[in-house]
Amino acid sequence: MNILRMSGITLLACAVLTGNAAAQQKTLKEQLAGAWTLVSWDVTAKDGTKRQDFGPNPKGTLILDASGRYAVVQSRPDRPKFKVSD
């Protein structure tokens, strides 16, 4: 739940900062629909400690549609490549 809550707060902050007069006439749902690039992924534990599960420079995308469906893909950029035998 922390991840979803943090993602929602980040998306709301991005929507508030748009500043475009035309975008302000759209509903929040319409403003958030689209593809978003992950810029950080910080998790704060109940005891206040913070960690970065995907490293300091995570890679990822969040896709939202107007009906409420979403897809999230994230990874560490320093993750080793898959080894194949052929």
Short mmCIF file of the N, C-alpha and C atoms (twelve columns), coordinates in Angstrom:
data_MODEL
# 
_entry.id   MODEL 
# 
loop_
_atom_site.group_PDB 
_atom_site.id 
_atom_site.type_symbol 
_atom_site.label_atom_id 
_atom_site.label_alt_id 
_atom_site.label_comp_id 
_atom_site.label_asym_id 
_atom_site.label_seq_id 
_atom_site.Cartn_x 
_atom_site.Cartn_y 
_atom_site.Cartn_z 
_atom_site.pdbx_PDB_model_num 
ATOM 1   N N  . MET A 1  0.808   -1.192  0.000   1 
ATOM 2   C CA . MET A 1  0.000   0.000   0.000   1 
ATOM 3   C C  . MET A 1  0.852   1.257   0.000   1 
ATOM 4   N N  . ASN A 2  2.032   1.213   0.632   1 
ATOM 5   C CA . ASN A 2  2.902   2.376   0.632   1 
ATOM 6   C C  . ASN A 2  3.259   2.804   -0.784  1 
ATOM 7   N N  . ILE A 3  3.525   1.846   -1.655  1 
ATOM 8   C CA . ILE A 3  3.918   2.142   -3.025  1 
ATOM 9   C C  . ILE A 3  2.780   2.825   -3.765  1 
ATOM 10  N N  . LEU A 4  1.568   2.315   -3.639  1 
ATOM 11  C CA . LEU A 4  0.429   2.931   -4.324  1 
ATOM 12  C C  . LEU A 4  0.155   4.325   -3.780  1 
ATOM 13  N N  . ARG A 5  0.228   4.488   -2.476  1 
ATOM 14  C CA . ARG A 5  -0.009  5.797   -1.865  1 
ATOM 15  C C  . ARG A 5  1.037   6.802   -2.337  1 
ATOM 16  N N  . MET A 6  2.303   6.364   -2.375  1 
ATOM 17  C CA . MET A 6  3.378   7.250   -2.797  1 
ATOM 18  C C  . MET A 6  3.226   7.615   -4.271  1 
ATOM 19  N N  . SER A 7  2.839   6.658   -5.096  1 
ATOM 20  C CA . SER A 7  2.626   6.924   -6.518  1 
ATOM 21  C C  . SER A 7  1.491   7.918   -6.713  1 
ATOM 22  N N  . GLY A 8  0.421   7.746   -5.953  1 
ATOM 23  C CA . GLY A 8  -0.719  8.661   -6.057  1 
ATOM 24  C C  . GLY A 8  -0.351  10.076  -5.659  1 
ATOM 25  N N  . ILE A 9  0.418   10.218  -4.596  1 
ATOM 26  C CA . ILE A 9  0.831   11.549  -4.142  1 
ATOM 27  C C  . ILE A 9  1.729   12.201  -5.183  1 
ATOM 28  N N  . THR A 10 2.638   11.424  -5.756  1 
ATOM 29  C CA . THR A 10 3.524   11.963  -6.784  1 
ATOM 30  C C  . THR A 10 2.728   12.412  -8.000  1 
ATOM 31  N N  . LEU A 11 1.773   11.610  -8.417  1 
ATOM 32  C CA . LEU A 11 0.967   11.972  -9.584  1 
ATOM 33  C C  . LEU A 11 0.121   13.211  -9.319  1 
ATOM 34  N N  . LEU A 12 -0.438  13.319  -8.133  1 
ATOM 35  C CA . LEU A 12 -1.219  14.506  -7.796  1 
ATOM 36  C C  . LEU A 12 -0.348  15.753  -7.801  1 
ATOM 37  N N  . ALA A 13 0.860   15.628  -7.286  1 
ATOM 38  C CA . ALA A 13 1.767   16.778  -7.289  1 
ATOM 39  C C  . ALA A 13 2.096   17.202  -8.714  1 
ATOM 40  N N  . CYS A 14 2.301   16.245  -9.602  1 
ATOM 41  C CA . CYS A 14 2.583   16.562  -11.004 1 
ATOM 42  C C  . CYS A 14 1.382   17.251  -11.652 1 
ATOM 43  N N  . ALA A 15 0.184   16.814  -11.329 1 
ATOM 44  C CA . ALA A 15 -1.015  17.418  -11.903 1 
ATOM 45  C C  . ALA A 15 -1.188  18.850  -11.434 1 
ATOM 46  N N  . VAL A 16 -0.869  19.115  -10.185 1 
ATOM 47  C CA . VAL A 16 -1.010  20.464  -9.638  1 
ATOM 48  C C  . VAL A 16 -0.014  21.417  -10.279 1 
ATOM 49  N N  . LEU A 17 1.154   20.912  -10.646 1 
ATOM 50  C CA . LEU A 17 2.210   21.759  -11.186 1 
ATOM 51  C C  . LEU A 17 2.103   22.017  -12.686 1 
ATOM 52  N N  . THR A 18 1.081   21.510  -13.356 1 
ATOM 53  C CA . THR A 18 1.001   21.667  -14.811 1 
ATOM 54  C C  . THR A 18 0.936   23.116  -15.236 1 
ATOM 55  N N  . GLY A 19 0.093   23.933  -14.628 1 
ATOM 56  C CA . GLY A 19 0.047   25.354  -14.919 1 
ATOM 57  C C  . GLY A 19 -0.578  25.715  -16.263 1 
ATOM 58  N N  . ASN A 20 -0.977  24.779  -17.052 1 
ATOM 59  C CA . ASN A 20 -1.571  25.033  -18.358 1 
ATOM 60  C C  . ASN A 20 -3.055  25.338  -18.172 1 
ATOM 61  N N  . ALA A 21 -3.522  26.472  -18.721 1 
ATOM 62  C CA . ALA A 21 -4.921  26.886  -18.532 1 
ATOM 63  C C  . ALA A 21 -5.877  25.854  -19.134 1 
ATOM 64  N N  . ALA A 22 -5.517  25.280  -20.261 1 
ATOM 65  C CA . ALA A 22 -6.387  24.278  -20.885 1 
ATOM 66  C C  . ALA A 22 -6.465  23.024  -20.024 1 
ATOM 67  N N  . ALA A 23 -5.349  22.642  -19.408 1 
ATOM 68  C CA . ALA A 23 -5.331  21.447  -18.563 1 
ATOM 69  C C  . ALA A 23 -6.173  21.660  -17.305 1 
ATOM 70  N N  . GLN A 24 -6.278  22.885  -16.828 1 
ATOM 71  C CA . GLN A 24 -7.045  23.156  -15.632 1 
ATOM 72  C C  . GLN A 24 -8.542  22.976  -15.874 1 
ATOM 73  N N  . GLN A 25 -8.981  22.994  -17.127 1 
ATOM 74  C CA . GLN A 25 -10.388 22.807  -17.444 1 
ATOM 75  C C  . GLN A 25 -10.765 21.329  -17.480 1 
ATOM 76  N N  . LYS A 26 -9.782  20.454  -17.522 1 
ATOM 77  C CA . LYS A 26 -10.035 19.021  -17.545 1 
ATOM 78  C C  . LYS A 26 -10.188 18.501  -16.122 1 
ATOM 79  N N  . THR A 27 -10.848 17.349  -15.995 1 
ATOM 80  C CA . THR A 27 -10.957 16.711  -14.689 1 
ATOM 81  C C  . THR A 27 -9.592  16.150  -14.300 1 
ATOM 82  N N  . LEU A 28 -9.418  15.860  -13.020 1 
ATOM 83  C CA . LEU A 28 -8.164  15.291  -12.558 1 
ATOM 84  C C  . LEU A 28 -7.884  13.972  -13.265 1 
ATOM 85  N N  . LYS A 29 -8.917  13.163  -13.444 1 
ATOM 86  C CA . LYS A 29 -8.763  11.879  -14.120 1 
ATOM 87  C C  . LYS A 29 -8.230  12.075  -15.537 1 
ATOM 88  N N  . GLU A 30 -8.749  13.077  -16.250 1 
ATOM 89  C CA . GLU A 30 -8.292  13.358  -17.613 1 
ATOM 90  C C  . GLU A 30 -6.861  13.895  -17.620 1 
ATOM 91  N N  . GLN A 31 -6.517  14.681  -16.611 1 
ATOM 92  C CA . GLN A 31 -5.163  15.225  -16.546 1 
ATOM 93  C C  . GLN A 31 -4.121  14.150  -16.264 1 
ATOM 94  N N  . LEU A 32 -4.494  13.135  -15.495 1 
ATOM 95  C CA . LEU A 32 -3.537  12.097  -15.117 1 
ATOM 96  C C  . LEU A 32 -3.404  10.991  -16.152 1 
ATOM 97  N N  . ALA A 33 -4.386  10.828  -17.020 1 
ATOM 98  C CA . ALA A 33 -4.337  9.756   -18.022 1 
ATOM 99  C C  . ALA A 33 -3.145  9.974   -18.947 1 
ATOM 100 N N  . GLY A 34 -2.427  8.894   -19.224 1 
ATOM 101 C CA . GLY A 34 -1.273  8.961   -20.114 1 
ATOM 102 C C  . GLY A 34 -0.118  8.156   -19.558 1 
ATOM 103 N N  . ALA A 35 1.073   8.399   -20.088 1 
ATOM 104 C CA . ALA A 35 2.283   7.686   -19.665 1 
ATOM 105 C C  . ALA A 35 3.164   8.629   -18.851 1 
ATOM 106 N N  . TRP A 36 3.694   8.113   -17.753 1 
ATOM 107 C CA . TRP A 36 4.530   8.885   -16.848 1 
ATOM 108 C C  . TRP A 36 5.868   8.179   -16.680 1 
ATOM 109 N N  . THR A 37 6.939   8.949   -16.560 1 
ATOM 110 C CA . THR A 37 8.277   8.402   -16.372 1 
ATOM 111 C C  . THR A 37 8.649   8.441   -14.897 1 
ATOM 112 N N  . LEU A 38 9.157   7.336   -14.397 1 
ATOM 113 C CA . LEU A 38 9.580   7.238   -13.004 1 
ATOM 114 C C  . LEU A 38 10.861  8.048   -12.802 1 
ATOM 115 N N  . VAL A 39 10.875  8.928   -11.821 1 
ATOM 116 C CA . VAL A 39 12.075  9.713   -11.522 1 
ATOM 117 C C  . VAL A 39 12.658  9.375   -10.158 1 
ATOM 118 N N  . SER A 40 11.861  8.830   -9.250  1 
ATOM 119 C CA . SER A 40 12.382  8.392   -7.957  1 
ATOM 120 C C  . SER A 40 11.413  7.381   -7.349  1 
ATOM 121 N N  . TRP A 41 11.947  6.579   -6.420  1 
ATOM 122 C CA . TRP A 41 11.122  5.589   -5.739  1 
ATOM 123 C C  . TRP A 41 11.665  5.455   -4.323  1 
ATOM 124 N N  . ASP A 42 11.148  6.264   -3.425  1 
ATOM 125 C CA . ASP A 42 11.594  6.261   -2.042  1 
ATOM 126 C C  . ASP A 42 10.517  5.653   -1.169  1 
ATOM 127 N N  . VAL A 43 10.921  4.775   -0.263  1 
ATOM 128 C CA . VAL A 43 9.991   4.122   0.648   1 
ATOM 129 C C  . VAL A 43 10.371  4.535   2.073   1 
ATOM 130 N N  . THR A 44 9.382   4.985   2.840   1 
ATOM 131 C CA . THR A 44 9.613   5.354   4.236   1 
ATOM 132 C C  . THR A 44 8.926   4.319   5.126   1 
ATOM 133 N N  . ALA A 45 9.704   3.675   5.979   1 
ATOM 134 C CA . ALA A 45 9.170   2.666   6.894   1 
ATOM 135 C C  . ALA A 45 8.451   3.345   8.052   1 
ATOM 136 N N  . LYS A 46 7.714   2.557   8.830   1 
ATOM 137 C CA . LYS A 46 6.972   3.092   9.972   1 
ATOM 138 C C  . LYS A 46 7.886   3.751   11.004  1 
ATOM 139 N N  . ASP A 47 9.119   3.262   11.108  1 
ATOM 140 C CA . ASP A 47 10.053  3.846   12.078  1 
ATOM 141 C C  . ASP A 47 10.762  5.090   11.544  1 
ATOM 142 N N  . GLY A 48 10.433  5.514   10.315  1 
ATOM 143 C CA . GLY A 48 10.997  6.729   9.743   1 
ATOM 144 C C  . GLY A 48 12.213  6.518   8.861   1 
ATOM 145 N N  . THR A 49 12.750  5.307   8.826   1 
ATOM 146 C CA . THR A 49 13.899  5.052   7.967   1 
ATOM 147 C C  . THR A 49 13.457  5.041   6.502   1 
ATOM 148 N N  . LYS A 50 14.353  5.523   5.640   1 
ATOM 149 C CA . LYS A 50 14.043  5.593   4.211   1 
ATOM 150 C C  . LYS A 50 14.968  4.679   3.442   1 
ATOM 151 N N  . ARG A 51 14.449  4.148   2.353   1 
ATOM 152 C CA . ARG A 51 15.271  3.308   1.487   1 
ATOM 153 C C  . ARG A 51 14.836  3.512   0.038   1 
ATOM 154 N N  . GLN A 52 15.722  3.178   -0.872  1 
ATOM 155 C CA . GLN A 52 15.440  3.271   -2.305  1 
ATOM 156 C C  . GLN A 52 15.508  1.856   -2.869  1 
ATOM 157 N N  . ASP A 53 14.354  1.205   -2.981  1 
ATOM 158 C CA . ASP A 53 14.301  -0.197  -3.406  1 
ATOM 159 C C  . ASP A 53 14.850  -0.422  -4.813  1 
ATOM 160 N N  . PHE A 54 14.792  0.582   -5.662  1 
ATOM 161 C CA . PHE A 54 15.252  0.430   -7.043  1 
ATOM 162 C C  . PHE A 54 16.484  1.274   -7.316  1 
ATOM 163 N N  . GLY A 55 17.235  1.623   -6.271  1 
ATOM 164 C CA . GLY A 55 18.467  2.378   -6.407  1 
ATOM 165 C C  . GLY A 55 18.221  3.875   -6.529  1 
ATOM 166 N N  . PRO A 56 19.314  4.647   -6.645  1 
ATOM 167 C CA . PRO A 56 19.190  6.104   -6.696  1 
ATOM 168 C C  . PRO A 56 18.637  6.637   -8.023  1 
ATOM 169 N N  . ASN A 57 18.737  5.881   -9.095  1 
ATOM 170 C CA . ASN A 57 18.258  6.317   -10.413 1 
ATOM 171 C C  . ASN A 57 17.397  5.234   -11.061 1 
ATOM 172 N N  . PRO A 58 16.207  4.985   -10.519 1 
ATOM 173 C CA . PRO A 58 15.378  3.899   -11.058 1 
ATOM 174 C C  . PRO A 58 14.872  4.213   -12.459 1 
ATOM 175 N N  . LYS A 59 14.556  3.179   -13.191 1 
ATOM 176 C CA . LYS A 59 13.964  3.309   -14.523 1 
ATOM 177 C C  . LYS A 59 12.556  2.739   -14.439 1 
ATOM 178 N N  . GLY A 60 11.606  3.418   -15.066 1 
ATOM 179 C CA . GLY A 60 10.261  2.877   -15.026 1 
ATOM 180 C C  . GLY A 60 9.246   3.744   -15.723 1 
ATOM 181 N N  . THR A 61 8.069   3.181   -15.903 1 
ATOM 182 C CA . THR A 61 6.958   3.855   -16.568 1 
ATOM 183 C C  . THR A 61 5.660   3.490   -15.847 1 
ATOM 184 N N  . LEU A 62 4.775   4.472   -15.745 1 
ATOM 185 C CA . LEU A 62 3.429   4.272   -15.220 1 
ATOM 186 C C  . LEU A 62 2.471   4.702   -16.319 1 
ATOM 187 N N  . ILE A 63 1.554   3.843   -16.678 1 
ATOM 188 C CA . ILE A 63 0.562   4.158   -17.706 1 
ATOM 189 C C  . ILE A 63 -0.812  4.138   -17.056 1 
ATOM 190 N N  . LEU A 64 -1.536  5.241   -17.181 1 
ATOM 191 C CA . LEU A 64 -2.878  5.372   -16.611 1 
ATOM 192 C C  . LEU A 64 -3.869  5.641   -17.730 1 
ATOM 193 N N  . ASP A 65 -5.039  4.982   -17.672 1 
ATOM 194 C CA . ASP A 65 -6.092  5.340   -18.624 1 
ATOM 195 C C  . ASP A 65 -7.256  5.982   -17.868 1 
ATOM 196 N N  . ALA A 66 -8.133  6.617   -18.599 1 
ATOM 197 C CA . ALA A 66 -9.216  7.394   -17.994 1 
ATOM 198 C C  . ALA A 66 -10.231 6.528   -17.254 1 
ATOM 199 N N  . SER A 67 -10.245 5.217   -17.514 1 
ATOM 200 C CA . SER A 67 -11.208 4.342   -16.842 1 
ATOM 201 C C  . SER A 67 -10.678 3.819   -15.509 1 
ATOM 202 N N  . GLY A 68 -9.436  4.172   -15.142 1 
ATOM 203 C CA . GLY A 68 -8.883  3.756   -13.864 1 
ATOM 204 C C  . GLY A 68 -7.919  2.586   -13.944 1 
ATOM 205 N N  . ARG A 69 -7.711  2.048   -15.116 1 
ATOM 206 C CA . ARG A 69 -6.743  0.953   -15.260 1 
ATOM 207 C C  . ARG A 69 -5.337  1.536   -15.326 1 
ATOM 208 N N  . TYR A 70 -4.354  0.741   -14.864 1 
ATOM 209 C CA . TYR A 70 -2.984  1.224   -14.889 1 
ATOM 210 C C  . TYR A 70 -2.015  0.057   -15.037 1 
ATOM 211 N N  . ALA A 71 -0.799  0.387   -15.453 1 
ATOM 212 C CA . ALA A 71 0.294   -0.580  -15.538 1 
ATOM 213 C C  . ALA A 71 1.553   0.129   -15.049 1 
ATOM 214 N N  . VAL A 72 2.347   -0.572  -14.237 1 
ATOM 215 C CA . VAL A 72 3.583   -0.019  -13.709 1 
ATOM 216 C C  . VAL A 72 4.711   -0.984  -14.027 1 
ATOM 217 N N  . VAL A 73 5.812   -0.461  -14.557 1 
ATOM 218 C CA . VAL A 73 7.012   -1.252  -14.803 1 
ATOM 219 C C  . VAL A 73 8.180   -0.447  -14.246 1 
ATOM 220 N N  . GLN A 74 8.948   -1.054  -13.348 1 
ATOM 221 C CA . GLN A 74 10.105  -0.353  -12.801 1 
ATOM 222 C C  . GLN A 74 11.238  -1.342  -12.590 1 
ATOM 223 N N  . SER A 75 12.484  -0.823  -12.609 1 
ATOM 224 C CA . SER A 75 13.636  -1.694  -12.390 1 
ATOM 225 C C  . SER A 75 14.840  -0.863  -11.969 1 
ATOM 226 N N  . ARG A 76 15.838  -1.569  -11.502 1 
ATOM 227 C CA . ARG A 76 17.113  -0.932  -11.181 1 
ATOM 228 C C  . ARG A 76 17.927  -0.855  -12.467 1 
ATOM 229 N N  . PRO A 77 18.523  0.277   -12.779 1 
ATOM 230 C CA . PRO A 77 19.322  0.363   -14.002 1 
ATOM 231 C C  . PRO A 77 20.612  -0.448  -13.922 1 
ATOM 232 N N  . ASP A 78 21.078  -0.782  -12.726 1 
ATOM 233 C CA . ASP A 78 22.315  -1.540  -12.577 1 
ATOM 234 C C  . ASP A 78 22.079  -3.044  -12.451 1 
ATOM 235 N N  . ARG A 79 20.865  -3.497  -12.740 1 
ATOM 236 C CA . ARG A 79 20.547  -4.925  -12.665 1 
ATOM 237 C C  . ARG A 79 21.334  -5.666  -13.741 1 
ATOM 238 N N  . PRO A 80 21.957  -6.804  -13.392 1 
ATOM 239 C CA . PRO A 80 22.738  -7.564  -14.380 1 
ATOM 240 C C  . PRO A 80 21.849  -8.052  -15.522 1 
ATOM 241 N N  . LYS A 81 22.423  -8.137  -16.704 1 
ATOM 242 C CA . LYS A 81 21.677  -8.654  -17.853 1 
ATOM 243 C C  . LYS A 81 21.469  -10.153 -17.693 1 
ATOM 244 N N  . PHE A 82 20.409  -10.677 -18.329 1 
ATOM 245 C CA . PHE A 82 20.146  -12.108 -18.310 1 
ATOM 246 C C  . PHE A 82 21.241  -12.836 -19.075 1 
ATOM 247 N N  . LYS A 83 21.648  -13.993 -18.554 1 
ATOM 248 C CA . LYS A 83 22.636  -14.799 -19.248 1 
ATOM 249 C C  . LYS A 83 21.920  -15.858 -20.065 1 
ATOM 250 N N  . VAL A 84 22.314  -16.009 -21.306 1 
ATOM 251 C CA . VAL A 84 21.732  -17.037 -22.176 1 
ATOM 252 C C  . VAL A 84 22.869  -17.892 -22.717 1 
ATOM 253 N N  . SER A 85 22.563  -19.140 -23.012 1 
ATOM 254 C CA . SER A 85 23.594  -20.059 -23.466 1 
ATOM 255 C C  . SER A 85 23.781  -20.069 -24.977 1 
ATOM 256 N N  . ASP A 86 22.875  -19.460 -25.725 1 
ATOM 257 C CA . ASP A 86 23.051  -19.495 -27.185 1 
ATOM 258 C C  . ASP A 86 23.524  -18.209 -27.710 1 
# 
